[in-house]
mmCIF file of C-alpha atoms in Angstrom:
data_model
loop_
_atom_site.group_PDB
_atom_site.id
_atom_site.type_symbol
_atom_site.label_atom_id
_atom_site.label_comp_id
_atom_site.label_asym_id
_atom_site.label_seq_id
_atom_site.Cartn_x
_atom_site.Cartn_y
_atom_site.Cartn_z
ATOM 1 C CA UNK A 1 3.662 103.769 -7.652
ATOM 2 C CA UNK A 2 6.011 106.593 -6.827
ATOM 3 C CA UNK A 3 7.009 106.908 -10.489
ATOM 4 C CA UNK A 4 3.351 107.107 -11.461
ATOM 5 C CA UNK A 5 2.855 109.753 -8.779
ATOM 6 C CA UNK A 6 5.673 111.812 -10.289
ATOM 7 C CA UNK A 7 3.871 111.743 -13.633
ATOM 8 C CA UNK A 8 0.625 112.860 -12.006
ATOM 9 C CA UNK A 9 2.455 115.613 -10.118
ATOM 10 C CA UNK A 10 4.014 116.796 -13.376
ATOM 11 C CA UNK A 11 0.647 116.958 -15.121
ATOM 12 C CA UNK A 12 -1.134 118.753 -12.265
ATOM 13 C CA UNK A 13 1.879 120.835 -11.102
ATOM 14 C CA UNK A 14 1.474 119.583 -7.521
ATOM 15 C CA UNK A 15 4.267 117.762 -5.760
ATOM 16 C CA UNK A 16 2.004 116.095 -3.195
ATOM 17 C CA UNK A 17 0.955 113.287 -5.515
ATOM 18 C CA UNK A 18 4.495 111.858 -5.606
ATOM 19 C CA UNK A 19 4.533 111.232 -1.868
ATOM 20 C CA UNK A 20 0.899 110.108 -1.851
ATOM 21 C CA UNK A 21 1.360 107.435 -4.507
ATOM 22 C CA UNK A 22 4.683 106.439 -2.965
ATOM 23 C CA UNK A 23 2.921 105.851 0.354
ATOM 24 C CA UNK A 24 0.287 103.737 -1.388
ATOM 25 C CA UNK A 25 3.061 101.682 -2.966
ATOM 26 C CA UNK A 26 4.715 101.073 0.402
ATOM 27 C CA UNK A 27 1.391 100.018 1.950
ATOM 28 C CA UNK A 28 0.666 97.673 -0.964
ATOM 29 C CA UNK A 29 4.157 96.145 -0.751
ATOM 30 C CA UNK A 30 3.801 95.461 2.982
ATOM 31 C CA UNK A 31 0.323 93.963 2.490
ATOM 32 C CA UNK A 32 1.495 91.651 -0.300
ATOM 33 C CA UNK A 33 4.509 90.560 1.760
ATOM 34 C CA UNK A 34 2.327 89.758 4.780
ATOM 35 C CA UNK A 35 -0.121 87.819 2.591
ATOM 36 C CA UNK A 36 2.725 85.740 1.135
ATOM 37 C CA UNK A 37 4.057 85.035 4.636
ATOM 38 C CA UNK A 38 0.631 83.836 5.793
ATOM 39 C CA UNK A 39 0.305 81.658 2.695
ATOM 40 C CA UNK A 40 3.744 80.137 3.328
ATOM 41 C CA UNK A 41 2.923 79.416 6.973
ATOM 42 C CA UNK A 42 -0.384 77.821 5.965
ATOM 43 C CA UNK A 43 1.356 75.548 3.453
ATOM 44 C CA UNK A 44 3.969 74.549 6.023
ATOM 45 C CA UNK A 45 1.243 73.758 8.557
ATOM 46 C CA UNK A 46 -0.736 71.639 6.070
ATOM 47 C CA UNK A 47 2.397 69.780 4.967
ATOM 48 C CA UNK A 48 3.485 69.078 8.549
ATOM 49 C CA UNK A 49 -0.023 67.936 9.578
ATOM 50 C CA UNK A 50 -0.113 65.406 6.733
ATOM 51 C CA UNK A 51 3.282 64.060 7.764
ATOM 52 C CA UNK A 52 2.088 63.688 11.354
ATOM 53 C CA UNK A 53 -0.965 61.720 10.222
ATOM 54 C CA UNK A 54 1.171 59.337 8.164
ATOM 55 C CA UNK A 55 3.784 58.795 10.843
ATOM 56 C CA UNK A 56 3.252 56.937 14.084
ATOM 57 C CA UNK A 57 2.513 59.223 17.030
ATOM 58 C CA UNK A 58 5.376 59.365 19.462
ATOM 59 C CA UNK A 59 4.804 58.804 23.126
ATOM 60 C CA UNK A 60 4.282 61.978 25.076
ATOM 61 C CA UNK A 61 3.864 64.099 21.939
ATOM 62 C CA UNK A 62 0.732 66.165 21.559
ATOM 63 C CA UNK A 63 -0.560 66.064 17.978
ATOM 64 C CA UNK A 64 -4.194 67.067 18.439
ATOM 65 C CA UNK A 65 -3.729 70.845 18.399
ATOM 66 C CA UNK A 66 -5.549 72.571 15.580
ATOM 67 C CA UNK A 67 -4.408 75.705 13.823
ATOM 68 C CA UNK A 68 -6.769 77.809 15.966
ATOM 69 C CA UNK A 69 -5.301 76.258 19.116
ATOM 70 C CA UNK A 70 -1.808 77.205 17.957
ATOM 71 C CA UNK A 71 -2.890 80.772 17.247
ATOM 72 C CA UNK A 72 -4.632 81.009 20.604
ATOM 73 C CA UNK A 73 -1.563 79.757 22.462
ATOM 74 C CA UNK A 74 0.725 82.104 20.520
ATOM 75 C CA UNK A 75 -1.237 85.340 20.788
ATOM 76 C CA UNK A 76 -2.772 84.560 24.149
ATOM 77 C CA UNK A 77 0.647 84.565 25.771
ATOM 78 C CA UNK A 78 1.993 87.509 23.776
ATOM 79 C CA UNK A 79 -0.896 89.950 23.978
ATOM 80 C CA UNK A 80 1.056 92.356 26.181
ATOM 81 C CA UNK A 81 3.934 92.467 23.681
ATOM 82 C CA UNK A 82 1.464 93.104 20.842
ATOM 83 C CA UNK A 83 -0.107 95.958 22.822
ATOM 84 C CA UNK A 84 3.372 97.325 23.573
ATOM 85 C CA UNK A 85 4.221 97.284 19.876
ATOM 86 C CA UNK A 86 1.040 99.208 19.104
ATOM 87 C CA UNK A 87 1.861 101.742 21.808
ATOM 88 C CA UNK A 88 5.344 102.268 20.349
ATOM 89 C CA UNK A 89 3.874 103.275 16.965
ATOM 90 C CA UNK A 90 0.810 105.072 18.336
ATOM 91 C CA UNK A 91 2.465 108.551 18.213
ATOM 92 C CA UNK A 92 2.476 108.370 14.392
ATOM 93 C CA UNK A 93 -1.321 108.532 13.915
ATOM 94 C CA UNK A 94 -1.738 110.690 17.016
ATOM 95 C CA UNK A 95 0.790 113.199 15.681
ATOM 96 C CA UNK A 96 -0.985 113.460 12.358
ATOM 97 C CA UNK A 97 -4.371 113.736 14.103
ATOM 98 C CA UNK A 98 -3.302 116.709 16.218
ATOM 99 C CA UNK A 99 -1.133 118.434 13.637
ATOM 100 C CA UNK A 100 -3.589 117.981 10.784
ATOM 101 C CA UNK A 101 -6.309 119.699 12.786
ATOM 102 C CA UNK A 102 -4.051 122.580 13.819
ATOM 103 C CA UNK A 103 -3.078 123.571 10.237
ATOM 104 C CA UNK A 104 -5.870 125.001 8.028
ATOM 105 C CA UNK A 105 -4.159 124.045 4.760
ATOM 106 C CA UNK A 106 -4.146 120.245 4.431
ATOM 107 C CA UNK A 107 -1.511 120.274 1.666
ATOM 108 C CA UNK A 108 0.976 122.201 3.804
ATOM 109 C CA UNK A 109 0.238 119.949 6.779
ATOM 110 C CA UNK A 110 0.787 116.821 4.654
ATOM 111 C CA UNK A 111 4.098 118.093 3.260
ATOM 112 C CA UNK A 112 5.488 119.096 6.666
ATOM 113 C CA UNK A 113 4.310 115.890 8.314
ATOM 114 C CA UNK A 114 5.942 113.975 5.459
ATOM 115 C CA UNK A 115 9.230 115.732 6.195
ATOM 116 C CA UNK A 116 8.808 114.903 9.876
ATOM 117 C CA UNK A 117 8.228 111.183 9.264
ATOM 118 C CA UNK A 118 10.122 110.584 6.024
ATOM 119 C CA UNK A 119 13.265 112.585 6.798
ATOM 120 C CA UNK A 120 13.649 113.306 10.508
ATOM 121 C CA UNK A 121 12.134 110.152 12.014
ATOM 122 C CA UNK A 122 13.640 107.940 9.334
ATOM 123 C CA UNK A 123 17.184 109.057 10.174
ATOM 124 C CA UNK A 124 16.544 108.915 13.922
ATOM 125 C CA UNK A 125 14.963 105.461 13.639
ATOM 126 C CA UNK A 126 17.906 104.049 11.703
ATOM 127 C CA UNK A 127 20.424 105.409 14.217
ATOM 128 C CA UNK A 128 18.368 104.149 17.178
ATOM 129 C CA UNK A 129 18.197 100.707 15.596
ATOM 130 C CA UNK A 130 21.963 100.598 15.051
ATOM 131 C CA UNK A 131 22.700 101.507 18.674
ATOM 132 C CA UNK A 132 20.215 99.002 20.105
ATOM 133 C CA UNK A 133 21.422 96.213 17.792
ATOM 134 C CA UNK A 134 24.980 96.761 19.022
ATOM 135 C CA UNK A 135 23.718 96.203 22.570
ATOM 136 C CA UNK A 136 21.923 92.909 21.866
ATOM 137 C CA UNK A 137 24.997 90.671 22.452
ATOM 138 C CA UNK A 138 25.453 92.287 25.859
ATOM 139 C CA UNK A 139 21.862 91.449 26.810
ATOM 140 C CA UNK A 140 22.415 87.868 25.708
ATOM 141 C CA UNK A 141 25.499 87.486 27.879
ATOM 142 C CA UNK A 142 23.706 89.051 30.826
ATOM 143 C CA UNK A 143 20.809 86.594 30.519
ATOM 144 C CA UNK A 144 23.270 83.709 30.313
ATOM 145 C CA UNK A 145 24.800 84.763 33.616
ATOM 146 C CA UNK A 146 21.330 85.124 35.164
ATOM 147 C CA UNK A 147 20.440 81.568 34.179
ATOM 148 C CA UNK A 148 23.657 80.377 35.792
ATOM 149 C CA UNK A 149 22.719 82.434 38.894
ATOM 150 C CA UNK A 150 25.908 84.457 38.590
ATOM 151 C CA UNK A 151 24.357 87.728 39.689
ATOM 152 C CA UNK A 152 27.560 89.727 39.897
ATOM 153 C CA UNK A 153 28.605 88.993 36.304
ATOM 154 C CA UNK A 154 25.038 89.579 35.095
ATOM 155 C CA UNK A 155 24.960 93.021 36.692
ATOM 156 C CA UNK A 156 28.355 93.821 35.185
ATOM 157 C CA UNK A 157 27.150 92.801 31.716
ATOM 158 C CA UNK A 158 23.929 94.819 31.883
ATOM 159 C CA UNK A 159 25.785 97.811 33.333
ATOM 160 C CA UNK A 160 28.291 97.714 30.474
ATOM 161 C CA UNK A 161 25.402 97.664 27.970
ATOM 162 C CA UNK A 162 23.887 100.751 29.575
ATOM 163 C CA UNK A 163 27.273 102.450 29.504
ATOM 164 C CA UNK A 164 27.659 101.588 25.820
ATOM 165 C CA UNK A 165 24.221 103.049 24.991
ATOM 166 C CA UNK A 166 25.146 106.253 26.822
ATOM 167 C CA UNK A 167 28.446 106.560 24.975
ATOM 168 C CA UNK A 168 27.052 105.844 21.505
ATOM 169 C CA UNK A 169 23.866 107.827 22.074
ATOM 170 C CA UNK A 170 25.564 110.998 23.284
ATOM 171 C CA UNK A 171 27.985 111.015 20.359
ATOM 172 C CA UNK A 172 25.247 110.460 17.760
ATOM 173 C CA UNK A 173 23.026 113.170 19.254
ATOM 174 C CA UNK A 174 25.813 115.764 19.155
ATOM 175 C CA UNK A 175 26.988 114.745 15.687
ATOM 176 C CA UNK A 176 23.470 114.888 14.177
ATOM 177 C CA UNK A 177 22.799 118.283 15.773
ATOM 178 C CA UNK A 178 26.095 119.698 14.498
ATOM 179 C CA UNK A 179 25.814 118.190 11.013
ATOM 180 C CA UNK A 180 22.082 118.831 10.627
ATOM 181 C CA UNK A 181 22.603 121.146 7.657
ATOM 182 C CA UNK A 182 24.645 118.554 5.785
ATOM 183 C CA UNK A 183 22.161 115.795 6.620
ATOM 184 C CA UNK A 184 19.162 117.791 5.396
ATOM 185 C CA UNK A 185 21.079 118.704 2.248
ATOM 186 C CA UNK A 186 22.006 115.080 1.658
ATOM 187 C CA UNK A 187 18.362 114.022 2.019
ATOM 188 C CA UNK A 188 17.372 116.628 -0.587
ATOM 189 C CA UNK A 189 14.465 117.776 1.517
ATOM 190 C CA UNK A 190 12.313 120.466 -0.051
ATOM 191 C CA UNK A 191 11.801 122.070 3.346
ATOM 192 C CA UNK A 192 15.484 122.030 4.236
ATOM 193 C CA UNK A 193 15.151 124.693 6.933
ATOM 194 C CA UNK A 194 12.401 122.752 8.702
ATOM 195 C CA UNK A 195 14.356 119.494 8.606
ATOM 196 C CA UNK A 196 17.448 121.332 9.879
ATOM 197 C CA UNK A 197 15.466 122.648 12.850
ATOM 198 C CA UNK A 198 14.193 119.140 13.525
ATOM 199 C CA UNK A 199 17.702 117.701 13.634
ATOM 200 C CA UNK A 200 19.062 120.531 15.752
ATOM 201 C CA UNK A 201 16.148 120.617 18.198
ATOM 202 C CA UNK A 202 15.189 116.959 18.319
ATOM 203 C CA UNK A 203 18.325 114.863 17.851
ATOM 204 C CA UNK A 204 18.211 114.027 21.581
ATOM 205 C CA UNK A 205 15.326 111.643 20.837
ATOM 206 C CA UNK A 206 17.980 109.267 19.451
ATOM 207 C CA UNK A 207 19.562 108.984 22.884
ATOM 208 C CA UNK A 208 16.196 108.520 24.627
ATOM 209 C CA UNK A 209 15.008 106.009 22.045
ATOM 210 C CA UNK A 210 18.182 103.902 22.076
ATOM 211 C CA UNK A 211 18.341 103.767 25.867
ATOM 212 C CA UNK A 212 14.609 103.002 26.099
ATOM 213 C CA UNK A 213 15.042 100.185 23.598
ATOM 214 C CA UNK A 214 17.849 98.677 25.651
ATOM 215 C CA UNK A 215 15.921 98.947 28.930
ATOM 216 C CA UNK A 216 12.784 97.495 27.307
ATOM 217 C CA UNK A 217 14.689 94.493 25.929
ATOM 218 C CA UNK A 218 16.255 93.803 29.313
ATOM 219 C CA UNK A 219 12.884 93.930 31.065
ATOM 220 C CA UNK A 220 11.159 91.819 28.409
ATOM 221 C CA UNK A 221 13.946 89.259 28.601
ATOM 222 C CA UNK A 222 13.522 89.004 32.373
ATOM 223 C CA UNK A 223 9.719 88.675 32.162
ATOM 224 C CA UNK A 224 8.777 92.229 33.234
ATOM 225 C CA UNK A 225 6.571 92.885 30.194
ATOM 226 C CA UNK A 226 3.831 94.731 32.085
ATOM 227 C CA UNK A 227 6.341 97.346 33.242
ATOM 228 C CA UNK A 228 7.291 97.954 29.623
ATOM 229 C CA UNK A 229 3.686 98.189 28.462
ATOM 230 C CA UNK A 230 2.778 100.592 31.256
ATOM 231 C CA UNK A 231 5.791 102.831 30.567
ATOM 232 C CA UNK A 232 4.926 103.207 26.887
ATOM 233 C CA UNK A 233 1.291 103.913 27.808
ATOM 234 C CA UNK A 234 2.466 106.751 30.076
ATOM 235 C CA UNK A 235 4.720 107.978 27.260
ATOM 236 C CA UNK A 236 1.748 108.158 24.876
ATOM 237 C CA UNK A 237 -0.234 110.190 27.391
ATOM 238 C CA UNK A 238 2.722 112.556 27.791
ATOM 239 C CA UNK A 239 3.020 112.857 23.996
ATOM 240 C CA UNK A 240 -0.653 113.776 23.611
ATOM 241 C CA UNK A 241 -0.592 116.362 26.396
ATOM 242 C CA UNK A 242 2.698 117.998 25.406
ATOM 243 C CA UNK A 243 1.923 118.053 21.675
ATOM 244 C CA UNK A 244 -1.556 119.508 22.202
ATOM 245 C CA UNK A 245 -0.179 122.156 24.569
ATOM 246 C CA UNK A 246 2.620 123.193 22.192
ATOM 247 C CA UNK A 247 0.283 123.388 19.198
ATOM 248 C CA UNK A 248 -2.300 125.450 21.071
ATOM 249 C CA UNK A 249 -0.062 127.724 23.120
ATOM 250 C CA UNK A 250 3.028 128.231 20.974
ATOM 251 C CA UNK A 251 4.038 128.847 17.380
ATOM 252 C CA UNK A 252 6.269 125.828 17.084
ATOM 253 C CA UNK A 253 4.349 124.260 14.180
ATOM 254 C CA UNK A 254 5.607 120.831 13.170
ATOM 255 C CA UNK A 255 8.369 121.156 15.778
ATOM 256 C CA UNK A 256 5.680 120.537 18.409
ATOM 257 C CA UNK A 257 5.737 116.881 17.361
ATOM 258 C CA UNK A 258 9.528 116.839 17.644
ATOM 259 C CA UNK A 259 9.532 118.315 21.149
ATOM 260 C CA UNK A 260 6.565 116.200 22.222
ATOM 261 C CA UNK A 261 8.284 113.058 20.968
ATOM 262 C CA UNK A 262 11.460 113.873 22.863
ATOM 263 C CA UNK A 263 9.525 114.606 26.079
ATOM 264 C CA UNK A 264 7.542 111.376 25.879
ATOM 265 C CA UNK A 265 10.662 109.399 24.943
ATOM 266 C CA UNK A 266 12.513 110.888 27.884
ATOM 267 C CA UNK A 267 9.717 109.916 30.281
ATOM 268 C CA UNK A 268 9.656 106.361 28.926
ATOM 269 C CA UNK A 269 13.445 106.172 29.241
ATOM 270 C CA UNK A 270 13.393 107.337 32.872
ATOM 271 C CA UNK A 271 10.587 104.953 33.847
ATOM 272 C CA UNK A 272 12.194 101.931 32.192
ATOM 273 C CA UNK A 273 15.593 102.882 33.611
ATOM 274 C CA UNK A 274 14.190 103.049 37.135
ATOM 275 C CA UNK A 275 12.616 99.610 36.708
ATOM 276 C CA UNK A 276 15.872 98.123 35.388
ATOM 277 C CA UNK A 277 18.060 99.621 38.107
ATOM 278 C CA UNK A 278 15.590 98.539 40.777
ATOM 279 C CA UNK A 279 15.269 94.979 39.467
ATOM 280 C CA UNK A 280 18.986 94.399 38.899
ATOM 281 C CA UNK A 281 20.183 96.563 41.816
ATOM 282 C CA UNK A 282 22.624 98.499 39.685
ATOM 283 C CA UNK A 283 24.577 101.576 40.710
ATOM 284 C CA UNK A 284 24.756 104.798 38.710
ATOM 285 C CA UNK A 285 28.202 106.261 38.097
ATOM 286 C CA UNK A 286 27.257 109.632 36.602
ATOM 287 C CA UNK A 287 30.869 110.624 35.994
ATOM 288 C CA UNK A 288 31.549 107.688 33.665
ATOM 289 C CA UNK A 289 28.040 107.339 32.229
ATOM 290 C CA UNK A 290 27.171 110.952 31.477
ATOM 291 C CA UNK A 291 29.718 113.627 32.344
ATOM 292 C CA UNK A 292 32.808 112.254 30.574
ATOM 293 C CA UNK A 293 30.920 111.289 27.378
ATOM 294 C CA UNK A 294 29.385 114.783 27.332
ATOM 295 C CA UNK A 295 32.836 116.372 27.626
ATOM 296 C CA UNK A 296 34.232 114.150 24.882
ATOM 297 C CA UNK A 297 31.143 114.737 22.719
ATOM 298 C CA UNK A 298 31.423 118.479 23.228
ATOM 299 C CA UNK A 299 35.041 118.415 22.074
ATOM 300 C CA UNK A 300 34.179 116.406 18.958
ATOM 301 C CA UNK A 301 31.160 118.651 18.300
ATOM 302 C CA UNK A 302 33.216 121.845 18.493
ATOM 303 C CA UNK A 303 35.716 120.298 16.103
ATOM 304 C CA UNK A 304 32.896 119.472 13.705
ATOM 305 C CA UNK A 305 31.490 123.012 13.882
ATOM 306 C CA UNK A 306 34.888 124.454 13.049
ATOM 307 C CA UNK A 307 35.771 122.029 10.257
ATOM 308 C CA UNK A 308 32.406 121.785 8.472
ATOM 309 C CA UNK A 309 32.602 125.411 7.340
ATOM 310 C CA UNK A 310 35.979 124.697 5.754
ATOM 311 C CA UNK A 311 35.221 121.258 4.285
ATOM 312 C CA UNK A 312 31.613 121.338 3.042
ATOM 313 C CA UNK A 313 31.987 124.026 0.304
ATOM 314 C CA UNK A 314 34.759 121.993 -1.316
ATOM 315 C CA UNK A 315 33.701 118.368 -0.743
ATOM 316 C CA UNK A 316 29.902 118.464 -0.683
ATOM 317 C CA UNK A 317 27.498 117.055 1.904
ATOM 318 C CA UNK A 318 28.173 113.323 1.604
ATOM 319 C CA UNK A 319 31.975 113.439 1.618
ATOM 320 C CA UNK A 320 31.928 116.067 4.357
ATOM 321 C CA UNK A 321 29.761 113.840 6.531
ATOM 322 C CA UNK A 322 32.114 110.888 6.061
ATOM 323 C CA UNK A 323 35.292 112.878 6.684
ATOM 324 C CA UNK A 324 33.937 114.700 9.729
ATOM 325 C CA UNK A 325 32.454 111.474 11.099
ATOM 326 C CA UNK A 326 35.879 109.800 11.010
ATOM 327 C CA UNK A 327 37.557 112.795 12.650
ATOM 328 C CA UNK A 328 34.834 113.191 15.299
ATOM 329 C CA UNK A 329 34.851 109.476 16.159
ATOM 330 C CA UNK A 330 38.633 109.527 16.534
ATOM 331 C CA UNK A 331 38.598 112.549 18.856
ATOM 332 C CA UNK A 332 35.674 111.200 20.866
ATOM 333 C CA UNK A 333 37.132 107.769 21.524
ATOM 334 C CA UNK A 334 40.651 109.004 22.158
ATOM 335 C CA UNK A 335 39.321 111.245 24.929
ATOM 336 C CA UNK A 336 37.277 108.382 26.391
ATOM 337 C CA UNK A 337 40.266 106.046 26.311
ATOM 338 C CA UNK A 338 42.658 108.587 27.830
ATOM 339 C CA UNK A 339 40.204 109.210 30.681
ATOM 340 C CA UNK A 340 39.719 105.440 31.179
ATOM 341 C CA UNK A 341 35.981 105.784 30.713
ATOM 342 C CA UNK A 342 35.641 102.024 30.166
ATOM 343 C CA UNK A 343 36.937 99.618 32.754
ATOM 344 C CA UNK A 344 38.840 96.546 31.666
ATOM 345 C CA UNK A 345 36.019 94.281 32.849
ATOM 346 C CA UNK A 346 33.509 96.160 30.670
ATOM 347 C CA UNK A 347 35.658 95.679 27.581
ATOM 348 C CA UNK A 348 35.064 91.941 27.908
ATOM 349 C CA UNK A 349 31.313 92.374 27.420
ATOM 350 C CA UNK A 350 30.794 95.106 24.830
ATOM 351 C CA UNK A 351 31.174 94.564 21.045
ATOM 352 C CA UNK A 352 34.531 95.878 19.883
ATOM 353 C CA UNK A 353 35.935 95.677 23.393
ATOM 354 C CA UNK A 354 39.052 93.811 22.236
ATOM 355 C CA UNK A 355 39.848 96.556 19.734
ATOM 356 C CA UNK A 356 39.403 99.207 22.414
ATOM 357 C CA UNK A 357 41.645 97.216 24.712
ATOM 358 C CA UNK A 358 44.373 97.096 22.038
ATOM 359 C CA UNK A 359 44.042 100.843 21.431
ATOM 360 C CA UNK A 360 44.164 101.454 25.166
ATOM 361 C CA UNK A 361 47.375 99.466 25.435
ATOM 362 C CA UNK A 362 48.857 101.428 22.529
ATOM 363 C CA UNK A 363 48.014 104.647 24.374
ATOM 364 C CA UNK A 364 49.387 103.075 27.591
ATOM 365 C CA UNK A 365 46.053 103.454 29.336
ATOM 366 C CA UNK A 366 45.331 99.778 30.140
#
C-alpha cells in the first residue's frame, strides 16, 4: 500500500498520499492478523470441545461452559485492564483532534502530526519498551519473594528495579537530546528541524514513560489495578488541559503535543510512584537514584556534544550514533561504578548485575 501511495504521490506531486496509503496498509495488516487469530482460537475451541464430548468427563472438572461463558469470565475480570489500555493510547486521537483543529491547513497538520507519531513517538516508544522489558525479571523476583512472605527481599528487589529504571532512563534521555540531530538525520525526516526540536524538548518523556511502565506493572502484579486506571485517567485529563492551553496561548505548534505528553506522563509517573512507595513502604535515596545518575549523564552528554561535531562530518549519522553510544555508555557506567551507585545486594537482582560486579572488582570498587 505504501508503494502504491508513492506512485499516486508521484502522479499528483503531493507527498501526503505515501503516508496515507501506508497507514491504510498498516491498519489492514493489523485487521487481517486479528481476524486470523480469532479464527485460530475458534478452531482450537471447536476441536477441544469435540474431544471433551468423546472423552469421559473427569470428576470435579467443569465442562459445561460455553464460548460466551468463557468470554464473559475473561473480559468480566479484566475490564479495568482493558480500560487502562485504552487510556494509555487515548492521547493519540486526542492529540490529533486538538492539533487538527488548531491548524487551518489540513495537509500541514497531517504532515507534522505524522512526524510527531511516526518519528518522535516511534523512537521514544521503542526506547521505553526496551527499558521496561529489562525490568521485568526484577518484578518477577520481587513477586516471588512476596509469595514467600519475604518482605525485606521483595522490597530490595523492587527498589533495585526502580533504581535501574532511573539509571537507564536518565542516560537515554540525555543521549537522545544530545544526539537529536543525528537521530532525525538517520530517520530521514522531511521536517528535520521539527523532529530535532521534538527530541531536544521532549526526550524526558522516555524517562517518565519507562518509570510509569515499571510502576504500573508492579501495581498490576500486586492487584492494585484501580490505582493504575485512575492514574492514567488523571494523566489524560492533564494532557487535554495542557495541550489545549499551549495551542491556544502559545506558538508552540506541534511541540504542544510533546510538552503536553511529557507533563501528563510526569503526573502519571508521580502518582504511580507514590502508590508503589506507599504500598511497599520503600525509602527514597535521592543521591543514588537521581543525583549521581544526573552527574554521570551530564558528563557523558558533554562528551557527546564535544565529539559529535568532530565525528559526524566524517562518519555519517549511523556510525556516529554507534561510536558515541559506546563511548557515552562507557563513561556513564564507569562513573556510576566508581561512585558505588549500585550496592552489592542490588547487583544480585538486576539483569547484567554479574557483569557489573566483575567490572567493579576490576576497578577495585567491590
